[in-house]
mmCIF file of C-alpha atoms in Angstrom:
data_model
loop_
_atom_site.group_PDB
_atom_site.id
_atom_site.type_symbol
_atom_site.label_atom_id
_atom_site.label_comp_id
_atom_site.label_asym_id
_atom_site.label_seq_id
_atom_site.Cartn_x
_atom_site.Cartn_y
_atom_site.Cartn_z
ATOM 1 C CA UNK A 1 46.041 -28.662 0.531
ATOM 2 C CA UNK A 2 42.368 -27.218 -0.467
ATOM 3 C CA UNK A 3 39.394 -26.889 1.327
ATOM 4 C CA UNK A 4 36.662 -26.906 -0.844
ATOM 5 C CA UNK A 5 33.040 -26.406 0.298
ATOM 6 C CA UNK A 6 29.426 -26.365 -1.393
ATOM 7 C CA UNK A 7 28.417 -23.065 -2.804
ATOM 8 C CA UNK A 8 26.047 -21.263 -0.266
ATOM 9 C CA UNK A 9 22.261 -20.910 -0.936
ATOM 10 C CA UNK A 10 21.720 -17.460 -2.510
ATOM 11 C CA UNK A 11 19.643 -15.138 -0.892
ATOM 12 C CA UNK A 12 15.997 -13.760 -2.437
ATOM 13 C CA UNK A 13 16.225 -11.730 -5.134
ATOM 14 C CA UNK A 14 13.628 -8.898 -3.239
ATOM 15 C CA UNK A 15 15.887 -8.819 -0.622
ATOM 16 C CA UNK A 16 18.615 -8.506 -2.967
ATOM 17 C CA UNK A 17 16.568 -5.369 -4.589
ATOM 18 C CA UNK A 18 15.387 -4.077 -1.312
ATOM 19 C CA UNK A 19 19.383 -3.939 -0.138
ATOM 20 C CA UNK A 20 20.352 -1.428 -3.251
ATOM 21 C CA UNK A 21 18.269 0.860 -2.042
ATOM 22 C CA UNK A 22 20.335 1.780 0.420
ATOM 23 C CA UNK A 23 23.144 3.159 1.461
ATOM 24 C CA UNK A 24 26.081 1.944 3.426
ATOM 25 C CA UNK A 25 26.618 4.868 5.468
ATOM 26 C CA UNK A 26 23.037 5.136 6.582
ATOM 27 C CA UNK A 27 23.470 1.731 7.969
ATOM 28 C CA UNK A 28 26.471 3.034 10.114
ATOM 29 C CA UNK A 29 23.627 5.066 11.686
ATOM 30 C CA UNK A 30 21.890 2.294 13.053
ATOM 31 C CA UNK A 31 24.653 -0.397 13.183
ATOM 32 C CA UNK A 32 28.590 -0.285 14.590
ATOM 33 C CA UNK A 33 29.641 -3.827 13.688
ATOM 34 C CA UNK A 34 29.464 -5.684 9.981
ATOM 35 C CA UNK A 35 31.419 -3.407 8.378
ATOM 36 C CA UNK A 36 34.666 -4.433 6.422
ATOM 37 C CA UNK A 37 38.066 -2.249 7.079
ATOM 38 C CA UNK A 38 37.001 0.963 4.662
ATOM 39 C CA UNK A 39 40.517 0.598 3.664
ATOM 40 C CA UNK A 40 39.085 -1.318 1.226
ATOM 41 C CA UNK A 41 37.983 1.406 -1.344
ATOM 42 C CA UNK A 42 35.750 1.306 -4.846
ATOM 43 C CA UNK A 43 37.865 1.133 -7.740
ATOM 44 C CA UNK A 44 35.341 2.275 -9.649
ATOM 45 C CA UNK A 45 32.497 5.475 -8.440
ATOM 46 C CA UNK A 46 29.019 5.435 -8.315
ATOM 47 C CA UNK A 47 28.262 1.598 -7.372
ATOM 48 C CA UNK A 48 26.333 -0.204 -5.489
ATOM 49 C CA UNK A 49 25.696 -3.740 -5.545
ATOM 50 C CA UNK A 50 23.877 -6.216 -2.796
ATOM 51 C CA UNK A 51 24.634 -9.726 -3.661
ATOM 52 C CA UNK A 52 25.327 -13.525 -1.575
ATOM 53 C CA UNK A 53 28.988 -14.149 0.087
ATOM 54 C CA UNK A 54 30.980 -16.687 -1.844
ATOM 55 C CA UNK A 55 34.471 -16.304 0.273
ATOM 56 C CA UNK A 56 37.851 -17.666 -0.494
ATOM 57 C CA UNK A 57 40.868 -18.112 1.853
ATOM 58 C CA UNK A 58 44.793 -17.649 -0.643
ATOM 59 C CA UNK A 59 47.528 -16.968 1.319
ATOM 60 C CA UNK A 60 50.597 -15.558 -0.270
ATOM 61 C CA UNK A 61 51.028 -15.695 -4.142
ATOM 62 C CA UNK A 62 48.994 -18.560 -5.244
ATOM 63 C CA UNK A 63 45.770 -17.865 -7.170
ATOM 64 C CA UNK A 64 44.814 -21.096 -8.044
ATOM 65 C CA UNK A 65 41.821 -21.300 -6.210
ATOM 66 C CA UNK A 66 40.281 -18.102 -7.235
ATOM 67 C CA UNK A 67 41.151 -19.538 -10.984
ATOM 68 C CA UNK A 68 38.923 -23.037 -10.022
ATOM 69 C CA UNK A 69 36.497 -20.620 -8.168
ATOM 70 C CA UNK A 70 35.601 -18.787 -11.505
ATOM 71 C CA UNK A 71 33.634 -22.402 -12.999
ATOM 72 C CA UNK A 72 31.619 -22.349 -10.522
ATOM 73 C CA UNK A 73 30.364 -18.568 -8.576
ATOM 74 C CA UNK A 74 26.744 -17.590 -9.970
ATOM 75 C CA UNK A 75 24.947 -14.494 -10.929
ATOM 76 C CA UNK A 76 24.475 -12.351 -8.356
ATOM 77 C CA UNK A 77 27.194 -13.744 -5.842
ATOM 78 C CA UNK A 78 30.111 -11.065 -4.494
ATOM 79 C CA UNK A 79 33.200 -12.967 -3.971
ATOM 80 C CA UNK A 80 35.137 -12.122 -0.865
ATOM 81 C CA UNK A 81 38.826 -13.120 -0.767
ATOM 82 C CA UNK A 82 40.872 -13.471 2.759
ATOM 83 C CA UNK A 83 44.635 -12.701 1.436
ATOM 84 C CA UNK A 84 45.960 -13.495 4.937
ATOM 85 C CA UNK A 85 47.568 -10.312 5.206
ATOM 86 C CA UNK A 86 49.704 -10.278 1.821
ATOM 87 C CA UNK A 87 49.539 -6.784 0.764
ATOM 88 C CA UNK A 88 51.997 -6.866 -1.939
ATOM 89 C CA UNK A 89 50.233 -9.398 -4.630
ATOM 90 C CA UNK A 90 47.820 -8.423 -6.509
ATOM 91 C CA UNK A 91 45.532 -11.923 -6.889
ATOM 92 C CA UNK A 92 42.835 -10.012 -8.850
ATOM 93 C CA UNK A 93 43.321 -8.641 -12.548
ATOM 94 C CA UNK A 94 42.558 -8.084 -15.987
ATOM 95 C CA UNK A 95 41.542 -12.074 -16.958
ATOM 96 C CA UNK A 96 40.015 -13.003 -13.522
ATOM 97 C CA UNK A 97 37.549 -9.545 -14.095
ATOM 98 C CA UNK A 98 36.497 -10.832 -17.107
ATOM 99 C CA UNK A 99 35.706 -14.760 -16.235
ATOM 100 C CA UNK A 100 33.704 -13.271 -13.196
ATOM 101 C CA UNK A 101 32.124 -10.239 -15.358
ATOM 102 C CA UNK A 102 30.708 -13.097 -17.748
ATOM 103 C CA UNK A 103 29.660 -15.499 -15.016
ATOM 104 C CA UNK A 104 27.678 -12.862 -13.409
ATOM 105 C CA UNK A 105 29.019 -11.866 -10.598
ATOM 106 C CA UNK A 106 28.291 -8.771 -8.662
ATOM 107 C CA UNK A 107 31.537 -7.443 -7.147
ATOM 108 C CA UNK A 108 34.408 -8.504 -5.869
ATOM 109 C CA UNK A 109 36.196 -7.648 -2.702
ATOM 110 C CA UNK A 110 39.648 -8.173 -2.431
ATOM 111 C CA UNK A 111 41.305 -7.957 1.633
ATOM 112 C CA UNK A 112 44.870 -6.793 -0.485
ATOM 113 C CA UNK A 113 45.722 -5.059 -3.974
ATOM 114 C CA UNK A 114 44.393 -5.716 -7.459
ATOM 115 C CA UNK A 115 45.805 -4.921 -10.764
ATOM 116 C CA UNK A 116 44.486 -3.735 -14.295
ATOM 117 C CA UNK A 117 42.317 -1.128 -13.124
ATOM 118 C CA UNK A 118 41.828 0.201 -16.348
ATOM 119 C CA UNK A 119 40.681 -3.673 -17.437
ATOM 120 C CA UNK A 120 37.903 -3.481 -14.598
ATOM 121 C CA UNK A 121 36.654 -0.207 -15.328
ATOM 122 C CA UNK A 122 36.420 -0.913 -18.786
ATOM 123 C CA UNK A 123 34.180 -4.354 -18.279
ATOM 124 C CA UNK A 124 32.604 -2.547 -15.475
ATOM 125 C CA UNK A 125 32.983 -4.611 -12.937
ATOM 126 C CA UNK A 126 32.084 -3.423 -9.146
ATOM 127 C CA UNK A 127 35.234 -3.923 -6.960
ATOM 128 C CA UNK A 128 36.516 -2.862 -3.722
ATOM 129 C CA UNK A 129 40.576 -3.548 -2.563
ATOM 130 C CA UNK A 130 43.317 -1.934 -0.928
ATOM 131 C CA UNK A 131 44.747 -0.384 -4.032
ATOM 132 C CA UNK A 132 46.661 -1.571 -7.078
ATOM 133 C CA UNK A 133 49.677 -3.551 -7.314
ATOM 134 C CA UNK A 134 51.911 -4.408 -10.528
ATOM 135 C CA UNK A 135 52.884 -7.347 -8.913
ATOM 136 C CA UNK A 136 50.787 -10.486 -9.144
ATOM 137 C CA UNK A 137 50.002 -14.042 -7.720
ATOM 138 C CA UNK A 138 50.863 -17.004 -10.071
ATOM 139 C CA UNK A 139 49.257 -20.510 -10.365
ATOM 140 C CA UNK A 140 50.955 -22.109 -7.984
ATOM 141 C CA UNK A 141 48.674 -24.759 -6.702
ATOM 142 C CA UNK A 142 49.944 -24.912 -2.868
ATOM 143 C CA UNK A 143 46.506 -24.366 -0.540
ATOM 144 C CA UNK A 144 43.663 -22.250 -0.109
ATOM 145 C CA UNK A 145 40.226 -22.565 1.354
ATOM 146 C CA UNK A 146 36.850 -22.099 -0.819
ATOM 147 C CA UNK A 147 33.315 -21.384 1.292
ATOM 148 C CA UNK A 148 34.579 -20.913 4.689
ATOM 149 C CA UNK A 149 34.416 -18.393 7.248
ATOM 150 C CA UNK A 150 37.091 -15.476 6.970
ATOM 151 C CA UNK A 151 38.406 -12.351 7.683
ATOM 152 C CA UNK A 152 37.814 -9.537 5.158
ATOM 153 C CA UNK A 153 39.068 -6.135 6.103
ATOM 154 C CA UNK A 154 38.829 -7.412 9.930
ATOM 155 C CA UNK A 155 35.010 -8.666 9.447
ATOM 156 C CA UNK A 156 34.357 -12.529 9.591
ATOM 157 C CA UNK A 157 32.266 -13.222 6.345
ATOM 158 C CA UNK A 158 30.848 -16.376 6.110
ATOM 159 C CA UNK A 159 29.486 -18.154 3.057
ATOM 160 C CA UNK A 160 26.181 -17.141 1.861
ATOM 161 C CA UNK A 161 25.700 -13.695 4.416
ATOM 162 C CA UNK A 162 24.070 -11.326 2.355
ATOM 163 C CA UNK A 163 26.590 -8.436 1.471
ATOM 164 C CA UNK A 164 26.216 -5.055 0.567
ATOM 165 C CA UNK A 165 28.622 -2.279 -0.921
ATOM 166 C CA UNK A 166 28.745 1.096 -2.374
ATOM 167 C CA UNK A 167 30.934 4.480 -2.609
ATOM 168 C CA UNK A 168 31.197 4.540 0.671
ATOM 169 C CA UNK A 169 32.068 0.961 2.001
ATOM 170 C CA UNK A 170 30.956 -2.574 2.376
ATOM 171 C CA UNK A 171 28.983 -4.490 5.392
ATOM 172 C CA UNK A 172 28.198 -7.751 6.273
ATOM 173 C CA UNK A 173 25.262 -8.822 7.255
ATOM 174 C CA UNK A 174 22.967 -12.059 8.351
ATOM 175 C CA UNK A 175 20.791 -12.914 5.875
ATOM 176 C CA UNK A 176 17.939 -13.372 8.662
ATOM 177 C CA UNK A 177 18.470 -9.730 10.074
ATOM 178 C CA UNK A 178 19.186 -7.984 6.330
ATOM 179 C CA UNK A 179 15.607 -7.331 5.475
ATOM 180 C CA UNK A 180 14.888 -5.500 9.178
ATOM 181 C CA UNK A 181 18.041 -3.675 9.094
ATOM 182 C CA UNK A 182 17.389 -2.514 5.012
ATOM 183 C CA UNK A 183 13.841 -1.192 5.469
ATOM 184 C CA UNK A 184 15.047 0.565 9.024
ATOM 185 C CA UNK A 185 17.786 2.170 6.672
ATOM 186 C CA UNK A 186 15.115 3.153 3.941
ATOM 187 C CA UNK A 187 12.957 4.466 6.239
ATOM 188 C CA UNK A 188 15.621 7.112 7.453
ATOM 189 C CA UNK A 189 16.417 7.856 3.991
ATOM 190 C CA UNK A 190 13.089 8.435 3.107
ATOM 191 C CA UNK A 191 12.533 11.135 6.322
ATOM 192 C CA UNK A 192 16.207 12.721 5.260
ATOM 193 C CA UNK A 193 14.654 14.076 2.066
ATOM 194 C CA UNK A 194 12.029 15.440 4.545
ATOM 195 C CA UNK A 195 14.429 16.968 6.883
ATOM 196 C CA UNK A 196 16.409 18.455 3.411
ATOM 197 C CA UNK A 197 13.004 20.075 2.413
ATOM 198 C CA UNK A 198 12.710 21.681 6.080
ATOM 199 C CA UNK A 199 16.193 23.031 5.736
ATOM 200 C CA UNK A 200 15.429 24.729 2.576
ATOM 201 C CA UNK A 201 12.250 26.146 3.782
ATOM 202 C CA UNK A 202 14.145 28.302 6.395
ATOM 203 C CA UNK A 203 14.297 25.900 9.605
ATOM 204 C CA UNK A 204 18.075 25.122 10.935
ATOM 205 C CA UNK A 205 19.388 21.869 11.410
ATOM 206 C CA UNK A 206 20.229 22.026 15.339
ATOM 207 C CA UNK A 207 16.480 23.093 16.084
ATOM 208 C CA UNK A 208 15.157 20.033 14.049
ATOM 209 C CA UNK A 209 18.206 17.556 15.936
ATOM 210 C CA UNK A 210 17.734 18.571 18.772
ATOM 211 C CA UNK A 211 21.236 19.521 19.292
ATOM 212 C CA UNK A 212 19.897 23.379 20.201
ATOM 213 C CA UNK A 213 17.691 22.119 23.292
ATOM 214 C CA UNK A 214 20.649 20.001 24.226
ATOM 215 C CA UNK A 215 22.952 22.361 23.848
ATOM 216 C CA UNK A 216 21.439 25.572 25.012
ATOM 217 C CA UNK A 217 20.288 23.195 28.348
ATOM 218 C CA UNK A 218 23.979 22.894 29.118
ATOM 219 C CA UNK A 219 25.119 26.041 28.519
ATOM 220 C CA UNK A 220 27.304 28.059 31.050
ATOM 221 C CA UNK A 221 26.113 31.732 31.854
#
């Protein structure tokens, strides 16, 4: 049996822009939760991509949904697949990188393997998994769920949060609390290249942290 719900509204395209200005691990400064198992690694280096959850829900080797799903994602959506815990079939390759690629999508990010690495670097398609497998899933037709919450990487996605990923991970967020949380992350950026310039003018890191008044308070004499 499929479940098959309405794509989700897309989030704005400035918040979209505003999100790829930053970076995922300045967010795990300010946040602890929304981030998916980091596991799930960048096949390919040097992305980053912001984009609107579509999610999908395949257990075990059937990839018939994520075939129907590629009529009908959008540019600029990341799809998000649940694989139930199968980490031995790879449901993401060489032809589904290239329908997605030329529908526009964003990224994917697969919660198990993928295959034909060497397909997705060379259409350059943004993708995040737990590795490559030779061994695939086949059209088998037997159940799946499309637009529903799920589990990614142990973070509940649902359809239409606002997602965000890069070299160094991917997080989850509300759509209502991404633009706060971006230009809180932009703003520390911007005062790291500060603190960098301070370092190279002579000043040392714990003095400007802090971590020298802490440390030197505690200290036993």
């Amino acid at each position: 049996m499929f479940v098959i719900n309405e794509m989700p509204a897309q989030i704005d395209a400035g918040l979209v822009e505003l999100l790829e200005r930053v970076e995922v691990a300045t967010i795990g400064h300010v946040l602890h939760s929304g981030f998916v198992d980091p596991a799930l690694r960048a096949v390919l280096p040097n992305k980053r991509v912001a984009g609107t959850a579509v999610t999908l829900r395949i257990p075990n080797a059937d990839s018939a949904l994520l075939h129907y799903l590629t009529a009908h994602v959008r540019p600029g959506d990341i799809v998000l697949i649940d694989r139930c815990g199968d980490t031995r079939h790879a449901c993401w390759g060489g032809v589904i990188t290239n329908a997605m690629k030329l529908a526009g999508v964003k990224a994917g990010v697969v919660d198990g393997p993928a295959t034909d690495f060497s397909e997705i670097a060379k259409v350059d398609m943004p993708m995040w998994c737990r590795g490559p497998s030779p061994i695939t899933t086949k059209i088998l037709g037997l159940e799946g769920a499309m637009n529903v919450p799920v589990s990614v990487g142990g973070q509940v996605v649902k359809p239409g949060d606002a997602v965000l990923c890069d070299e160094s991970g991917v997080i989850v967020l509300a759509p209502g609390e991404a633009r706060a949380i971006a230009e809180r992350a932009i703003k520390m950026q911007e005062d790291e290249i500060v603190l960098l310039e301070r370092l190279r003018k002579g000043e040392k890191l714990p003095d400007i942290s802090g971590a020298t008044a802490l440390v030197e308070g505690k200290r036993q004499h």
